[in-house]
C-alpha positions as a printed NumPy array, in Angstrom:
array([[-21.105,   5.345,  16.457],
       [-17.475,   7.178,  18.308],
       [-14.522,   5.569,  16.727],
       [-11.205,   6.847,  18.046],
       [ -8.162,   6.081,  14.977],
       [ -4.414,   5.927,  16.002],
       [ -2.503,   6.678,  13.04 ],
       [  0.812,   8.201,  14.039],
       [  2.314,   7.625,  10.582],
       [  3.798,  11.582,   9.61 ],
       [  3.279,  11.364,   5.775],
       [  0.58 ,  10.538,   3.301],
       [  1.367,   6.758,   2.227],
       [  0.065,   4.034,   1.117],
       [ -1.27 ,   3.202,   4.608],
       [ -2.395,   6.57 ,   5.961],
       [ -3.839,   7.377,   2.666],
       [ -6.66 ,   3.955,   3.165],
       [ -7.028,   5.585,   6.798],
       [ -8.042,   8.862,   4.948],
       [-10.268,   6.935,   2.563],
       [-11.639,   5.259,   5.535],
       [-12.289,   8.485,   7.712],
       [-14.215,  10.272,   4.714],
       [-16.451,   7.311,   3.73 ],
       [-17.579,   6.802,   7.683],
       [-18.36 ,  10.875,   7.886],
       [-20.791,  10.305,   5.27 ],
       [-22.445,   7.701,   7.041],
       [-22.954,   9.729,  10.23 ],
       [-19.884,   7.968,  12.449],
       [-18.148,  10.58 ,  14.829],
       [-14.573,  10.021,  14.327],
       [-11.882,  11.496,  16.072],
       [ -8.072,  10.712,  15.037],
       [ -4.69 ,  10.819,  17.55 ],
       [ -2.397,  11.765,  14.91 ],
       [  2.007,  12.462,  14.962],
       [  2.624,  16.132,  16.19 ],
       [  3.551,  17.78 ,  13.236],
       [  3.125,  15.845,  10.421],
       [  1.317,  16.465,   6.69 ],
       [ -1.479,  14.035,   8.122],
       [ -3.127,  16.303,  10.488],
       [ -3.985,  18.429,   8.596],
       [ -4.92 ,  15.628,   5.798],
       [ -7.444,  14.077,   8.344],
       [ -8.87 ,  17.48 ,   9.524],
       [-10.08 ,  18.498,   5.689],
       [-12.008,  15.293,   5.696],
       [-14.254,  16.2  ,   9.398],
       [-12.63 ,  14.933,  11.624],
       [-11.284,  16.161,  15.166],
       [ -7.77 ,  15.513,  14.974],
       [ -5.794,  15.173,  18.266],
       [ -1.643,  15.773,  17.74 ],
       [  0.612,  14.332,  19.792],
       [  4.422,  13.676,  19.908],
       [  5.704,  10.256,  19.143],
       [  9.202,   8.744,  19.412],
       [  8.512,   6.22 ,  17.947],
       [  8.234,   2.38 ,  18.33 ],
       [  9.578,   2.335,  21.632],
       [  7.997,   5.154,  23.128],
       [  6.499,   3.449,  25.806],
       [  4.974,   6.253,  27.504],
       [  2.352,   6.069,  24.347],
       [  0.336,   4.309,  27.027],
       [ -0.427,   6.948,  29.14 ],
       [ -0.985,   9.741,  27.065],
       [ -3.28 ,   7.727,  24.981],
       [ -5.325,   5.697,  28.163],
       [ -6.03 ,   9.794,  29.252],
       [ -7.217,  10.368,  25.755],
       [ -8.99 ,   7.689,  25.654],
       [-10.872,   8.122,  29.052],
       [-11.458,  11.589,  28.014],
       [-13.153,  11.109,  24.5  ],
       [-14.823,   8.303,  25.955],
       [-15.178,   6.354,  22.397],
       [-17.112,   3.276,  21.246],
       [-14.386,   1.41 ,  19.51 ],
       [-10.607,   1.93 ,  19.099],
       [ -9.426,   1.616,  15.524],
       [ -5.135,   1.034,  15.552],
       [ -4.018,   1.737,  12.038],
       [ -0.708,   2.631,  12.179],
       [  2.555,   0.814,  13.543],
       [  5.318,   3.163,  15.244],
       [  4.757,   2.198,  18.801],
       [  0.771,   2.553,  17.877],
       [  0.104,  -0.654,  17.197],
       [  1.512,  -2.136,  20.478],
       [  1.086,   0.796,  23.377],
       [ -2.455,   1.512,  21.883],
       [ -3.791,  -2.088,  22.264],
       [ -2.435,  -2.031,  26.294],
       [ -3.811,   1.363,  26.983],
       [ -7.276,   0.713,  25.412],
       [ -7.586,  -3.481,  26.712],
       [-10.177,  -4.17 ,  29.182],
       [-11.454,   0.026,  28.995],
       [-12.878,   0.421,  25.445],
       [-13.005,  -2.302,  22.214],
       [-10.188,  -1.925,  19.879],
       [ -9.391,  -3.382,  16.384],
       [ -6.059,  -3.419,  14.64 ],
       [ -5.556,  -2.477,  10.794],
       [ -2.488,  -4.493,  10.127],
       [ -1.452,  -4.152,   6.601],
       [  2.117,  -5.857,   6.241],
       [  3.28 ,  -9.123,   6.283],
       [  6.273,  -9.364,   6.995],
       [  7.556, -11.38 ,  10.404],
       [  6.904, -10.384,  13.751],
       [  9.979, -11.583,  16.333],
       [  9.5  , -13.264,  18.571],
       [  6.736, -15.889,  19.696],
       [  6.193, -14.509,  22.931],
       [  5.92 , -11.147,  22.035],
       [  3.24 , -11.511,  18.935],
       [  1.213, -14.255,  21.895],
       [  1.456, -10.763,  24.268],
       [  0.389,  -8.182,  21.254],
       [ -2.333,  -9.918,  19.501],
       [ -4.411, -11.027,  22.927],
       [ -5.31 ,  -7.016,  23.442],
       [ -7.298,  -6.713,  20.308],
       [-11.11 ,  -7.978,  20.208],
       [-10.828,  -7.719,  16.283],
       [ -7.644,  -7.801,  13.895],
       [ -8.777,  -6.932,  10.517],
       [ -6.503,  -8.057,   7.776],
       [ -6.015,  -6.058,   4.777],
       [ -5.389,  -9.339,   2.751],
       [ -6.075, -13.402,   3.19 ],
       [ -2.665, -13.544,   2.939],
       [ -1.827, -11.359,   6.167],
       [ -4.568, -13.638,   7.511],
       [ -2.927, -16.499,   6.628],
       [  0.222, -15.463,   8.542],
       [ -1.851, -14.063,  11.999],
       [ -3.165, -18.071,  11.669],
       [ -0.017, -19.081,  11.443],
       [  1.342, -16.934,  14.45 ],
       [ -1.53 , -18.468,  16.384],
       [ -4.135, -15.776,  16.21 ],
       [ -7.351, -17.027,  16.74 ],
       [ -9.414, -16.973,  13.626],
       [-12.849, -16.239,  15.101],
       [-11.054, -12.802,  16.153],
       [ -9.94 , -12.101,  12.192],
       [-11.647, -10.172,   9.273],
       [-10.715,  -9.389,   5.959],
       [-11.487,  -6.264,   3.832],
       [ -9.327,  -5.569,   1.087],
       [ -7.67 ,  -1.902,   1.022],
       [ -8.989,   0.435,  -1.335],
       [ -8.595,   2.633,  -4.659],
       [-10.681,   5.719,  -5.771],
       [-11.149,   3.927,  -9.576],
       [-13.18 ,   7.892, -10.142],
       [ -9.683,   9.361,  -9.594],
       [ -7.644,   7.317, -11.46 ],
       [ -8.455,   5.678, -14.829],
       [ -7.497,   4.643, -17.495],
       [ -7.283,   6.354, -20.637],
       [-10.329,   6.587, -22.852],
       [ -9.376,   5.724, -26.624],
       [ -5.888,   6.035, -28.264],
       [ -5.773,   9.462, -28.582],
       [ -6.101,  10.003, -24.866],
       [ -3.532,   7.755, -24.251],
       [ -1.15 ,   8.914, -26.488],
       [ -2.14 ,  12.065, -24.68 ],
       [ -1.434,  10.887, -21.082],
       [  2.236,   8.872, -22.292],
       [  3.417,  12.539, -23.967],
       [  2.006,  14.33 , -20.107],
       [  4.237,  11.343, -18.742],
       [  7.026,  12.31 , -20.223],
       [  6.866,  16.176, -20.645],
       [  6.62 ,  15.534, -16.74 ],
       [  9.788,  13.634, -15.924],
       [ 11.994,  14.266, -18.889],
       [ 11.776,  11.104, -20.925],
       [ 12.289,  11.173, -24.608],
       [  8.811,   9.831, -25.767],
       [ 10.963,   7.208, -27.69 ],
       [ 11.915,   5.77 , -25.036],
       [  9.683,   2.553, -23.453],
       [  8.841,   3.469, -19.746],
       [  9.02 ,   0.659, -16.75 ],
       [  7.949,   2.338, -13.652],
       [  8.584,   1.029, -10.045],
       [  6.383,   2.838,  -6.611],
       [  8.083,   1.648,  -3.61 ],
       [  9.954,   2.746,  -0.413],
       [ 13.443,   1.796,  -1.155],
       [ 13.432,  -0.863,   1.329],
       [ 14.883,  -4.308,   0.471],
       [ 11.56 ,  -6.303,   0.499],
       [ 10.338,  -4.453,  -2.135],
       [ 12.993,  -6.22 ,  -4.406],
       [ 14.556,  -3.683,  -6.322],
       [ 17.814,  -5.212,  -6.426],
       [ 16.303,  -7.855,  -8.155],
       [ 15.143,  -5.696, -10.499],
       [ 17.973,  -4.085, -11.064],
       [ 20.22 ,  -7.693, -12.141],
       [ 16.91 ,  -8.016, -14.318],
       [ 17.099,  -4.946, -16.138],
       [ 20.268,  -6.116, -18.365],
       [ 18.331,  -9.087, -19.883],
       [ 14.913,  -6.665, -20.625],
       [ 17.584,  -4.08 , -22.533],
       [ 19.487,  -6.723, -24.597],
       [ 16.299,  -7.14 , -26.748],
       [ 14.655,  -3.474, -25.73 ],
       [ 17.457,  -0.546, -25.682],
       [ 15.229,   1.536, -25.174],
       [ 13.761,   0.616, -21.807],
       [ 14.139,   3.139, -18.847],
       [ 13.361,   2.854, -15.437],
       [ 11.96 ,   4.715, -12.95 ],
       [ 11.872,   4.286,  -9.129],
       [  9.634,   6.062,  -7.456],
       [ 10.141,   6.084,  -3.72 ],
       [ 12.63 ,   6.408,  -0.643],
       [ 13.798,   4.757,   1.955],
       [ 17.608,   3.461,   3.418],
       [ 18.366,   1.21 ,   0.543],
       [ 18.783,   3.777,  -2.076],
       [ 22.656,   3.88 ,  -1.611],
       [ 23.368,   0.115,  -2.132],
       [ 20.161,   0.683,  -5.199],
       [ 22.6  ,   3.783,  -6.779],
       [ 25.888,   1.408,  -6.122],
       [ 23.975,  -1.19 ,  -8.192],
       [ 22.871,   1.024, -10.967],
       [ 26.249,   1.691, -10.953],
       [ 28.026,  -1.633, -10.783],
       [ 26.056,  -2.466, -13.909],
       [ 26.576,   0.472, -15.846],
       [ 22.775,   2.04 , -16.369],
       [ 23.168,   5.015, -15.159],
       [ 21.138,   6.32 , -17.981],
       [ 18.728,   3.354, -17.898],
       [ 17.77 ,   3.696, -14.28 ],
       [ 16.287,   7.035, -12.908],
       [ 15.795,   7.513,  -9.22 ],
       [ 12.836,  10.055,  -8.87 ],
       [ 12.165,  10.061,  -5.194],
       [  8.424,  10.551,  -3.393],
       [  6.376,  11.78 ,  -5.994],
       [  3.061,  13.044,  -4.854],
       [  1.102,  13.968,  -8.218],
       [  2.335,  10.284,  -9.95 ],
       [ -1.045,   9.063,  -9.925],
       [ -1.947,  11.531, -12.152],
       [ -0.053,  10.91 , -14.645],
       [  0.556,   7.16 , -14.693],
       [ -1.253,   6.698, -16.829],
       [  1.139,   7.3  , -19.109],
       [  3.621,   4.364, -18.072],
       [  4.305,   1.004, -20.761],
       [  4.78 ,  -1.277, -18.059],
       [  4.442,  -1.748, -14.043],
       [  6.688,  -3.795, -12.503],
       [  6.543,  -5.175,  -8.363],
       [  9.383,  -7.346,  -7.867],
       [  8.385,  -7.553,  -3.662],
       [  9.678, -10.074,  -1.775],
       [  7.329,  -9.298,   0.958],
       [  3.54 ,  -7.673,   0.574],
       [  0.46 ,  -7.313,   2.348],
       [ -1.508,  -6.136,  -0.551],
       [ -0.034,  -3.717,  -2.223],
       [ -1.728,   0.012,  -2.867],
       [  0.48 ,   0.931,  -5.61 ],
       [ -0.682,  -2.379,  -7.469],
       [ -4.014,  -0.983,  -7.061],
       [ -3.404,   2.371,  -8.221],
       [ -1.484,   0.653, -11.712],
       [ -4.431,  -1.598, -12.296],
       [ -6.727,   0.871, -11.712],
       [ -5.2  ,   2.881, -14.677],
       [ -5.443,  -0.3  , -16.861],
       [ -1.682,  -0.297, -16.944],
       [  0.155,  -3.628, -17.888],
       [  1.582,  -5.627, -14.716],
       [  4.419,  -7.705, -13.73 ],
       [  4.755,  -8.826, -10.055],
       [  5.741, -11.548,  -7.656],
       [  3.531, -14.213,  -5.985],
       [  4.262, -12.377,  -2.518],
       [  1.428, -11.95 ,   0.254],
       [ -1.883, -10.523,  -1.244],
       [ -0.291,  -9.665,  -4.064],
       [ -2.294, -12.647,  -6.264],
       [ -5.541, -11.59 ,  -4.458],
       [ -4.681,  -8.163,  -6.966],
       [ -3.121,  -9.725, -10.053],
       [ -4.186, -13.608, -11.046],
       [ -1.661, -14.644, -13.734],
       [ -2.042, -13.975, -17.165],
       [ -5.661, -12.864, -16.731],
       [ -4.998,  -9.286, -14.878],
       [ -0.983,  -9.444, -15.398],
       [  2.265, -11.756, -14.736],
       [  3.205, -13.363, -11.328],
       [  6.406, -14.953, -10.585],
       [  8.373, -16.009,  -7.739],
       [  9.534, -13.394,  -5.22 ],
       [ 13.194, -13.218,  -6.303],
       [ 13.446, -14.767,  -9.244],
       [ 15.266, -12.731, -11.615],
       [ 15.518, -14.957, -14.699],
       [ 11.366, -15.172, -14.543],
       [ 11.418, -11.471, -13.568],
       [ 12.892, -10.202, -16.693],
       [ 11.042, -13.307, -18.943],
       [  8.153, -11.877, -18.204],
       [  9.179,  -8.58 , -18.64 ],
       [ 10.398,  -9.489, -22.346],
       [  6.729, -11.349, -22.622],
       [  4.687,  -7.879, -22.314],
       [  6.804,  -5.676, -24.152],
       [  7.058,  -8.286, -27.086],
       [  3.016,  -8.383, -27.379],
       [  1.224,  -4.899, -27.015],
       [ -2.01 ,  -6.996, -27.298],
       [ -1.466,  -8.638, -24.81 ],
       [ -0.754,  -6.982, -22.167],
       [ -2.996,  -4.263, -22.759],
       [ -5.623,  -7.231, -22.666],
       [ -4.092,  -7.919, -19.258],
       [ -4.328,  -3.85 , -18.207],
       [ -8.058,  -3.643, -18.965],
       [ -8.838,  -6.632, -16.918],
       [ -6.754,  -5.834, -14.205],
       [ -8.789,  -2.445, -14.146],
       [-12.52 ,  -4.626, -14.164],
       [-11.313,  -6.586, -11.719],
       [-10.13 ,  -3.752,  -9.066],
       [-12.803,  -1.974,  -9.761],
       [-15.345,  -4.708,  -8.53 ],
       [-13.598,  -5.837,  -5.691],
       [-11.453,  -3.305,  -4.299],
       [-14.066,   0.057,  -4.184],
       [-14.002,   2.812,  -1.43 ],
       [-17.455,   1.981,  -0.655],
       [-16.815,  -1.548,   0.162],
       [-14.007,  -0.926,   2.336],
       [-15.266,   1.492,   4.317],
       [-18.599,  -0.253,   4.487],
       [-16.294,  -3.857,   5.416],
       [-14.478,  -2.045,   8.484],
       [-18.243,  -0.741,   9.093],
       [-19.284,  -4.21 ,   9.472],
       [-17.047,  -5.174,  12.096],
       [-17.778,  -2.134,  14.043],
       [-21.424,  -2.803,  14.333],
       [-20.492,  -6.317,  15.208],
       [-17.891,  -5.511,  18.381],
       [-20.146,  -2.768,  19.564],
       [-23.071,  -5.199,  19.634],
       [-21.143,  -8.486,  20.698]])
């Protein structure tokens, strides 16, 4: 089977990492993979290292309609059995148009944020033979859009649970904590709350900024670390200054080494207003961290309230503060939730399951 993947993301963030996991797994299954990727991006080398053929192209963004002709030429030359569209940045729409009627095409849908207007949704989704949602939450959104349920499949995102593991015992846990605090210059007497997400409105950082003063009243040694970049950073820095939290809130930027140190965090908080599934949540759960998150999108498929973490409503600032205080004040409970989260991820979000789920979709399309 020969696949042509189109992934125009420029950085190895969550979605691109999922494509890397998929291609590596497909290579092991003997699938021939070619990847169209963004010229000059860090992703091209990553895919080439996996043994895939890479075809870098220039892309000017979502409205670069010239992608249609260029992708159509690539499809005609490469003659794939299936085209798999992974990223947005125009590739989802223009790639679908380029492939439609020429070769079976599947789209991976990773986010649950609204697509408007309605006529555009109808036009867009008619070009795909299959749409793979990474969560049942996203599938429900697509059904609401009017996408034919017969063309929808759910294949969860995955995490490398062999690479991301909780500390084996209390000694290892203390060593992980020391390593984290040294790496990020945090005094050892501080309790670390971490959030890993792009600094954009739908990730809910502003709500956490408003909940933090309530937490600090009971736990003044808490420090909140924000890992990620985005256009919301200036606003969040203003909120930090306004709330007089300059010492308690730190902006860490994009940190590719974070997964190696994540097990040293005391509490992971994901206050998103919208979320397709949440790769950062999978990473935290794989490390056995106690987690507070919101009932947004596909998050409840990872975090079962009171079982693998605590859930609150999106934008529920008092509820967010209360959940954080509940776990910081009961370490035994927090650790048990973390162990449960690790087990849940091992059983339901493995790389093998994700690869075979997508492979089943491909075989279904080829044999149609």
